Coordinates of C-alpha atoms in Angstrom, one line a residue:
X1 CA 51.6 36.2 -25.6
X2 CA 54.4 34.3 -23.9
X3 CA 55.6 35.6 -20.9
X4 CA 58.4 33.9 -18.0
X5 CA 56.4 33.9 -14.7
X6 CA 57.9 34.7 -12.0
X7 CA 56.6 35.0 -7.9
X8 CA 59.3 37.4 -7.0
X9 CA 57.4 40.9 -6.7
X10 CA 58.2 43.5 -9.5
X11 CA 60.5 46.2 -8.2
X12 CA 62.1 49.0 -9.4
X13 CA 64.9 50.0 -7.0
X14 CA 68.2 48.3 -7.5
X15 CA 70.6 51.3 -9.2
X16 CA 70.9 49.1 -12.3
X17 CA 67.0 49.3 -13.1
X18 CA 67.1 53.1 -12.8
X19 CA 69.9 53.3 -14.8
X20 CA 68.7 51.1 -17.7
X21 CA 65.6 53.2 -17.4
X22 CA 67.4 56.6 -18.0
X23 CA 69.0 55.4 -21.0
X24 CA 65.6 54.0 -22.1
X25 CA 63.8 57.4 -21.9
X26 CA 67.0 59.1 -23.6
X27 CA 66.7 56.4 -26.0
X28 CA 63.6 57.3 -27.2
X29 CA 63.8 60.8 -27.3
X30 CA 67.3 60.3 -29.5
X31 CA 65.6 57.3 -31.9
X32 CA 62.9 60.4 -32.5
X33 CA 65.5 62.9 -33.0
X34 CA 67.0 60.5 -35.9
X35 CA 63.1 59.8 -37.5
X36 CA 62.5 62.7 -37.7
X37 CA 65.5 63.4 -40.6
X38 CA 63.3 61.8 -42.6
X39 CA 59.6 61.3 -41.5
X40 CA 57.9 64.4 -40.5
X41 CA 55.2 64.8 -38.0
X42 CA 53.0 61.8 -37.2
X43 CA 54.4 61.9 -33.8
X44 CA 51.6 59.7 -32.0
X45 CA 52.0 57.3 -34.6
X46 CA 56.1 57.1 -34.1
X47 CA 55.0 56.7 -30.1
X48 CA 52.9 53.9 -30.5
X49 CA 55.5 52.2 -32.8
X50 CA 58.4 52.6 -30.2
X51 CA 56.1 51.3 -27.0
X52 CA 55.7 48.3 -29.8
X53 CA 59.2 47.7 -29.7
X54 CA 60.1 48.5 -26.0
X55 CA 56.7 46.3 -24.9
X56 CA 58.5 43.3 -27.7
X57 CA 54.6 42.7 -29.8
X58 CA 54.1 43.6 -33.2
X59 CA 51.5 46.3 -34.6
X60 CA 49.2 46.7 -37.2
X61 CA 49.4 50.1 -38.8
X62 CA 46.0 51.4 -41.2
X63 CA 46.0 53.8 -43.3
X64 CA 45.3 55.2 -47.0
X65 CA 48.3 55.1 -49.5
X66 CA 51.2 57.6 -49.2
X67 CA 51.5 58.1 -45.2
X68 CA 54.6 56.5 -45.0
X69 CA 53.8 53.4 -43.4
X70 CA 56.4 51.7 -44.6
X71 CA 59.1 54.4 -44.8
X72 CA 58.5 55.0 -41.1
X73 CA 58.9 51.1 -40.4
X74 CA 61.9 51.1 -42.9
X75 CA 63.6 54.1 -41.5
X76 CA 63.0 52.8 -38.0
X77 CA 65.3 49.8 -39.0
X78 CA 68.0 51.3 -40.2
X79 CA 68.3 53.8 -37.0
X80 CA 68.4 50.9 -35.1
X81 CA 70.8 49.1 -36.9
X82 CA 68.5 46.2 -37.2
X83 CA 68.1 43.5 -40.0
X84 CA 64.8 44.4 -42.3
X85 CA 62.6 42.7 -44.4
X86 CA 59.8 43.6 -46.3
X87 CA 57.1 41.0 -47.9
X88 CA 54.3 42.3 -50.3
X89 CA 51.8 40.3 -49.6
X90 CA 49.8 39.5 -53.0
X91 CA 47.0 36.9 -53.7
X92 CA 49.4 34.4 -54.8
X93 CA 52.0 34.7 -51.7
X94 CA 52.4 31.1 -50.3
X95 CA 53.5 30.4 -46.6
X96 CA 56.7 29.2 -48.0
X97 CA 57.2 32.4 -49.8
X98 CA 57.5 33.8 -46.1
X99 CA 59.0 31.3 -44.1
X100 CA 61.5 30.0 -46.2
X101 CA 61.3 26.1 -47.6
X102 CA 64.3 23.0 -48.3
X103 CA 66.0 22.7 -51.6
X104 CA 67.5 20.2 -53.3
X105 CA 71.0 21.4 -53.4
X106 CA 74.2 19.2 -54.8
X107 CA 77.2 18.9 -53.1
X108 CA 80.3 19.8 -56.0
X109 CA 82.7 18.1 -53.6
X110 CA 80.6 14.5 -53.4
X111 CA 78.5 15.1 -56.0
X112 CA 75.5 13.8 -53.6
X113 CA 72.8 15.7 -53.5
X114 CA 70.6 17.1 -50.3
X115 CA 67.9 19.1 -48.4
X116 CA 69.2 22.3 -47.9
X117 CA 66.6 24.7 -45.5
X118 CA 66.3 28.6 -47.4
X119 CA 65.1 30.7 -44.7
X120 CA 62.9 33.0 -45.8
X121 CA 62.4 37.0 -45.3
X122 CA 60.8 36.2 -41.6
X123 CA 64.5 35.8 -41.0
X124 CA 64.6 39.0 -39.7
X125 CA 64.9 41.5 -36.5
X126 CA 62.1 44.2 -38.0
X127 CA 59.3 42.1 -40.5
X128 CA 57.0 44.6 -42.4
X129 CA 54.1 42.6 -43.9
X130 CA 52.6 45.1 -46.5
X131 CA 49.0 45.4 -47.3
X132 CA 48.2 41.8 -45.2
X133 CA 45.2 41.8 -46.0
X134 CA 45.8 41.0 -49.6
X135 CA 46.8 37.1 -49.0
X136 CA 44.6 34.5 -48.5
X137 CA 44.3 33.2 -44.7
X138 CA 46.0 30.4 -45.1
X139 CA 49.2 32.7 -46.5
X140 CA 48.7 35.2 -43.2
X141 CA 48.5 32.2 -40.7
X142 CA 52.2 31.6 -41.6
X143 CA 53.2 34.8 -39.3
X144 CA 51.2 33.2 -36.4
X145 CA 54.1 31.0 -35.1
X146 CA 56.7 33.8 -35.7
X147 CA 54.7 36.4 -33.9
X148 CA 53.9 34.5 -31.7
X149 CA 56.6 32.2 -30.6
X150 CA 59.7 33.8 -32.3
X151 CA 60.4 30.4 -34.4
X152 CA 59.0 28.7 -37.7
X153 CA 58.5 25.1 -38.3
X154 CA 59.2 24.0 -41.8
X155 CA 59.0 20.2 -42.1
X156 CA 59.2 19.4 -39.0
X157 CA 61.8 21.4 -37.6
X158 CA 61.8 24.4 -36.0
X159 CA 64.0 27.3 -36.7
X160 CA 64.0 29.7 -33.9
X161 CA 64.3 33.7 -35.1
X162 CA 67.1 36.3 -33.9
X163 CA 65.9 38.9 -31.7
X164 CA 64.5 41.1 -31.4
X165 CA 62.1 40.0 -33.4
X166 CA 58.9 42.3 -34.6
X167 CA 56.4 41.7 -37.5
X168 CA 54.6 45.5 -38.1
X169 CA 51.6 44.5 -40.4
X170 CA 50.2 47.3 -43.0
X171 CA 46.6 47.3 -44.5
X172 CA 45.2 49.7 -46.8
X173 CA 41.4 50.5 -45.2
X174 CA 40.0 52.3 -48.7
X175 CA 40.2 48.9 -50.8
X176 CA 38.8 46.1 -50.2
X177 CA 37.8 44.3 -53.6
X178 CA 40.5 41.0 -53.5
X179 CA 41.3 41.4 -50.0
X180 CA 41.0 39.2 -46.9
X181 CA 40.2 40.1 -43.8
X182 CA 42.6 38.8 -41.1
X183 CA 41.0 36.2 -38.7
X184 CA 40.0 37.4 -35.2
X185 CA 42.9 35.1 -33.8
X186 CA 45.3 36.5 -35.8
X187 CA 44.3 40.0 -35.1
X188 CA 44.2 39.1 -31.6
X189 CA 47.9 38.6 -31.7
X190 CA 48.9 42.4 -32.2
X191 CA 49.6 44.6 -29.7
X192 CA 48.2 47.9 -30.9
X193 CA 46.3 48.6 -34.1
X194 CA 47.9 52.0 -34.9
X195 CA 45.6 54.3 -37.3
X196 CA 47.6 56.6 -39.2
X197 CA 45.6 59.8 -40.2
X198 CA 46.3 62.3 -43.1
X199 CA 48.8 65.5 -41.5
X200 CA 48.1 68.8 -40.9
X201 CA 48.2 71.4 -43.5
X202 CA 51.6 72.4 -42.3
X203 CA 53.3 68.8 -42.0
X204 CA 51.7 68.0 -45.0
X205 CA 53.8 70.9 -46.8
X206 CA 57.1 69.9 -44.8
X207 CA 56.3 65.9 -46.4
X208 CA 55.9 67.6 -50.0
X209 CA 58.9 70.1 -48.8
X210 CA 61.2 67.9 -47.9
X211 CA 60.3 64.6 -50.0
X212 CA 60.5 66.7 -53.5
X213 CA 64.5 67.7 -52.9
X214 CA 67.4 65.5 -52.6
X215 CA 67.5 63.8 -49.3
X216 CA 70.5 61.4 -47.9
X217 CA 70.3 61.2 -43.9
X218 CA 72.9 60.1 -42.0
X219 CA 71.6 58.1 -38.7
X220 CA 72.8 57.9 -35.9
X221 CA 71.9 54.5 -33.7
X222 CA 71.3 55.5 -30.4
X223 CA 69.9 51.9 -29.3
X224 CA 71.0 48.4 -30.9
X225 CA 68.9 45.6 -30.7
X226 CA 70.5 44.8 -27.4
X227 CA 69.5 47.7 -25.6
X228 CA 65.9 46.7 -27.0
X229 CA 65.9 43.0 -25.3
X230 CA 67.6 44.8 -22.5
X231 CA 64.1 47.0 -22.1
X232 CA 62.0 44.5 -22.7
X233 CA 62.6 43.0 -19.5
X234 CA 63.1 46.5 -17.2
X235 CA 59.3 46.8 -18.6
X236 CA 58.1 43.7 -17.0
X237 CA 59.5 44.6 -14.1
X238 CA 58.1 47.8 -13.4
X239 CA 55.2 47.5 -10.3
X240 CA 51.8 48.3 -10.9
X241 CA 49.5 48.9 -8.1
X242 CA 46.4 45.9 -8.0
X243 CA 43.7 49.4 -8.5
X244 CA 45.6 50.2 -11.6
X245 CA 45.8 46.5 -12.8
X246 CA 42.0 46.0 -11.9
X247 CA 41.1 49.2 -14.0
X248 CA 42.8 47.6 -16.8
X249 CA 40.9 44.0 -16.7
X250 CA 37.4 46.2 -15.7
X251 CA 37.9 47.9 -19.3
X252 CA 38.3 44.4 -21.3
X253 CA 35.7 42.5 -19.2
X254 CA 33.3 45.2 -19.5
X255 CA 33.6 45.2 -23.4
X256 CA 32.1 41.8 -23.6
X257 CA 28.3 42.0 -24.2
X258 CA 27.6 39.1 -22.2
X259 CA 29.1 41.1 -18.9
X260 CA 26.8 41.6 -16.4
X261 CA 28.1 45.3 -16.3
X262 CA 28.3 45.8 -19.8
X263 CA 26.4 49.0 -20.8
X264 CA 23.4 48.9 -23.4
X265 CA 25.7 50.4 -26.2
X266 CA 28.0 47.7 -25.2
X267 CA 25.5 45.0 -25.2
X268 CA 23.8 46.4 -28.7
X269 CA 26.8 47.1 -30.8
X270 CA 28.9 44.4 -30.3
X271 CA 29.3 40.7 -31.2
X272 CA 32.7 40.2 -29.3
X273 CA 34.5 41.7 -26.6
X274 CA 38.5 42.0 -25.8
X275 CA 40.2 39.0 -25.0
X276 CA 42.7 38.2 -22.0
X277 CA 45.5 39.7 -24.2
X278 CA 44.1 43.1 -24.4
X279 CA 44.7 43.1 -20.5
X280 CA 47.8 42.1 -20.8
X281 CA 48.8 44.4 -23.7
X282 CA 47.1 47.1 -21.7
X283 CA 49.0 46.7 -18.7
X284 CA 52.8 46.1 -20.5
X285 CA 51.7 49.5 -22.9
X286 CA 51.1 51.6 -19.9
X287 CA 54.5 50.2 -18.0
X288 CA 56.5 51.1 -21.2
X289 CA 55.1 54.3 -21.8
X290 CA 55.5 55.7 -17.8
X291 CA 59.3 54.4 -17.7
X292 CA 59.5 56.5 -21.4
X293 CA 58.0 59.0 -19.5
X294 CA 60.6 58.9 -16.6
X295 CA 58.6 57.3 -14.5
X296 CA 58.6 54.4 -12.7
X297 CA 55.0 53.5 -11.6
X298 CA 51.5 53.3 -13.8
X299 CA 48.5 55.4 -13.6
X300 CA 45.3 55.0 -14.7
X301 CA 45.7 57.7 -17.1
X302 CA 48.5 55.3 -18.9
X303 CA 46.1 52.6 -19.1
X304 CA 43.6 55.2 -20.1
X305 CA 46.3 56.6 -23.0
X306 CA 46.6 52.7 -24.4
X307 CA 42.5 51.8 -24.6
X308 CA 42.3 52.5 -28.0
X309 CA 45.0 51.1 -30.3
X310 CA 44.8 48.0 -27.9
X311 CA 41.2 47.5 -27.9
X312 CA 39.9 48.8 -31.2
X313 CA 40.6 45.6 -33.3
X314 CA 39.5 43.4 -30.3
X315 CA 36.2 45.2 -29.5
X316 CA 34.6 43.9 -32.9
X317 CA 31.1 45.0 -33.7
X318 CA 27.9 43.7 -35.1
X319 CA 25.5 44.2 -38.1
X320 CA 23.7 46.8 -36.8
X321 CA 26.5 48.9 -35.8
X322 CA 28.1 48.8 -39.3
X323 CA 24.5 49.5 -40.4
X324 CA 24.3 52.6 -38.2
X325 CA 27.8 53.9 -38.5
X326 CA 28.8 52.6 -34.6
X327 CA 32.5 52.1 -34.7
X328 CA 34.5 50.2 -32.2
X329 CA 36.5 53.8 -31.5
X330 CA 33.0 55.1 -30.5
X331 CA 32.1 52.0 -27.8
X332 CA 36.0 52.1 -26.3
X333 CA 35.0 56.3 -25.6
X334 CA 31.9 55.0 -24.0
X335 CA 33.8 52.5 -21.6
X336 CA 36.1 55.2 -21.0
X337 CA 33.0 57.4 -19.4
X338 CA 31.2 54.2 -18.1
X339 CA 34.5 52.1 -16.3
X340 CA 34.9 53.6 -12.5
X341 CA 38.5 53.9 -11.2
X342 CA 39.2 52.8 -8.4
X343 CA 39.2 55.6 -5.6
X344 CA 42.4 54.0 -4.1
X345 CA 46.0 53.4 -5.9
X346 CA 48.1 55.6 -8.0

């Protein structure tokens, strides 16, 4: 993740900073109001997507066909005001096919003719890369730069993207003849995997409801991309007590089996623990989601709220616990008993 350091101690007192942090709260509750025109229910789900956004990673949302994964990211776009893109990633997508690639192109005027750059559909504020894990790796390693530095080299030269910039990744969990699993270092590189479940009965009526008559929403955009950089940075800046921090790194250290604290399920089920970035990702969820909150310090019980979607793609198991049905859901509950908080700090 690529962060500006900075030795000047995060505060959260100058007028400005409250302000921006009001309208951030109201801004969240008002970019709900306009989802929910169209996309009904799934409220965790539309959470964890807007920490995505006010935290600046990108998310990797599972789940079977028809939950709206990408009418959610879609409609999320267009409330915002923000340039979309959606690739279909297929078996035969080449990294050019996302990226963009030169062209011969000929001048009419000189009749000469030149490389012309064609960006690509990264070229984008809001990416959706559907069903990922139906390219080859070589195809998904072209999002790495992008995601990971906000720019694409083609070439030789480097093309730096508009922000904001977001990539949300979709992958389809109940197929998986003529897929490819995405390398560790790539999964590494999203903030939260998100796991959309079917509704309940009664949401699941409003979808059929709602989706089976005519439907034309008119948004309102309540945030523009702006505001979003805008909140990127308050997040960074809100303090967090060392105790809190601490609790954070204690759950990601403790998830590695070689740790001399690690527990025996810990140490039995799993082949790799969390890396550094889950700490970090832990740490900016939990800012972003007490200023959403209206507050404007962290608690264990935000870092507590974020352990799953950060951790369960970096927690990754072994044979034996895909043989006995151990998920990596299952060992983050069992740090969450097993990890002491500190008795001091918020």
């Amino acid at each position: 993740m690529e962060t500006t350091l900075s030795h000047k101690p995060a505060v959260m007192d100058a007028p400005e900073d409250i302000a921006l942090a009001d309208k951030m709260n109201a801004g969240r509750k008002r970019i709900e109001e306009e989802l929910a025109k169209l996309i009904v229910g799934q409220g965790d789900v539309v959470n964890q997507v807007l920490l995505t956004l006010f935290v600046g990673g990108n998310s990797l949302i599972v789940g079977v066909p028809g939950l709206a994964k990408t009418l959610l990211i879609r409609t999320l776009a267009q409330v915002l005001d923000l340039k979309f893109n959606r690739i279909q990633f297929t078996p035969d997508l080449m990294p050019s096919d996302i990226t963009g690639t030169d062209i011969i192109q000929e001048d009419h005027a000189t009749g000469r003719r030149q490389m012309v750059f064609a960006p690509g559909p990264i070229f984008a504020n809001i990416v959706l890369a559907d069903e990922i894990n139906r390219t080859p790796p070589k195809t998904q390693a072209a999002l790495l730069e992008a995601m990971q530095e906000h720019r694409v080299t083609i070439q030789g030269r480097t093309y730096t993207l508009d922000e904001p910039f977001y990539v949300f990744a979709t992958q389809n969990p109940i197929e998986l003849e003529g897929t490819y699993p995405l390398p560790e270092a790539q999964l590494d590189r999203f903030m939260f995997h998100i796991v959309i479940e079917h509704p309940p009965e009664e949401e699941e009526y409003n979808v059929v409801r709602t989706t089976t008559a005519i439907i034309d929403p008119k948004f309102e955009r309540p945030v523009t991309g702006e505001d979003l950089i805008a909140f990127q940075r308050l997040v960074r800046r809100v303090p967090v007590a060392e105790p809190v921090m601490r609790y954070a790194l204690s759950l990601v250290r403790t998830s590695r089996p070689k740790a001399t604290n690690a527990p025996e399920l810990i140490k039995k089920y799993v082949a790799f623990g969390a890396s550094v970035r889950a700490a970090q990702y832990l740490t900016l969820g939990a800012k972003a989601k007490a200023l959403t909150e209206g507050r404007y310090h962290v608690s264990f019980d935000d870092v507590r709220a974020m352990a799953h979607s950060v951790m369960r793609h970096r927690v990754l198991t072994n044979f034996r616990a895909e043989s006995e049905g151990v998920t990596s859901d299952a060992l983050i509950d069992e740090l969450l008993k097993v990890v002491p908080m500190p008795k001091s700090g918020m």
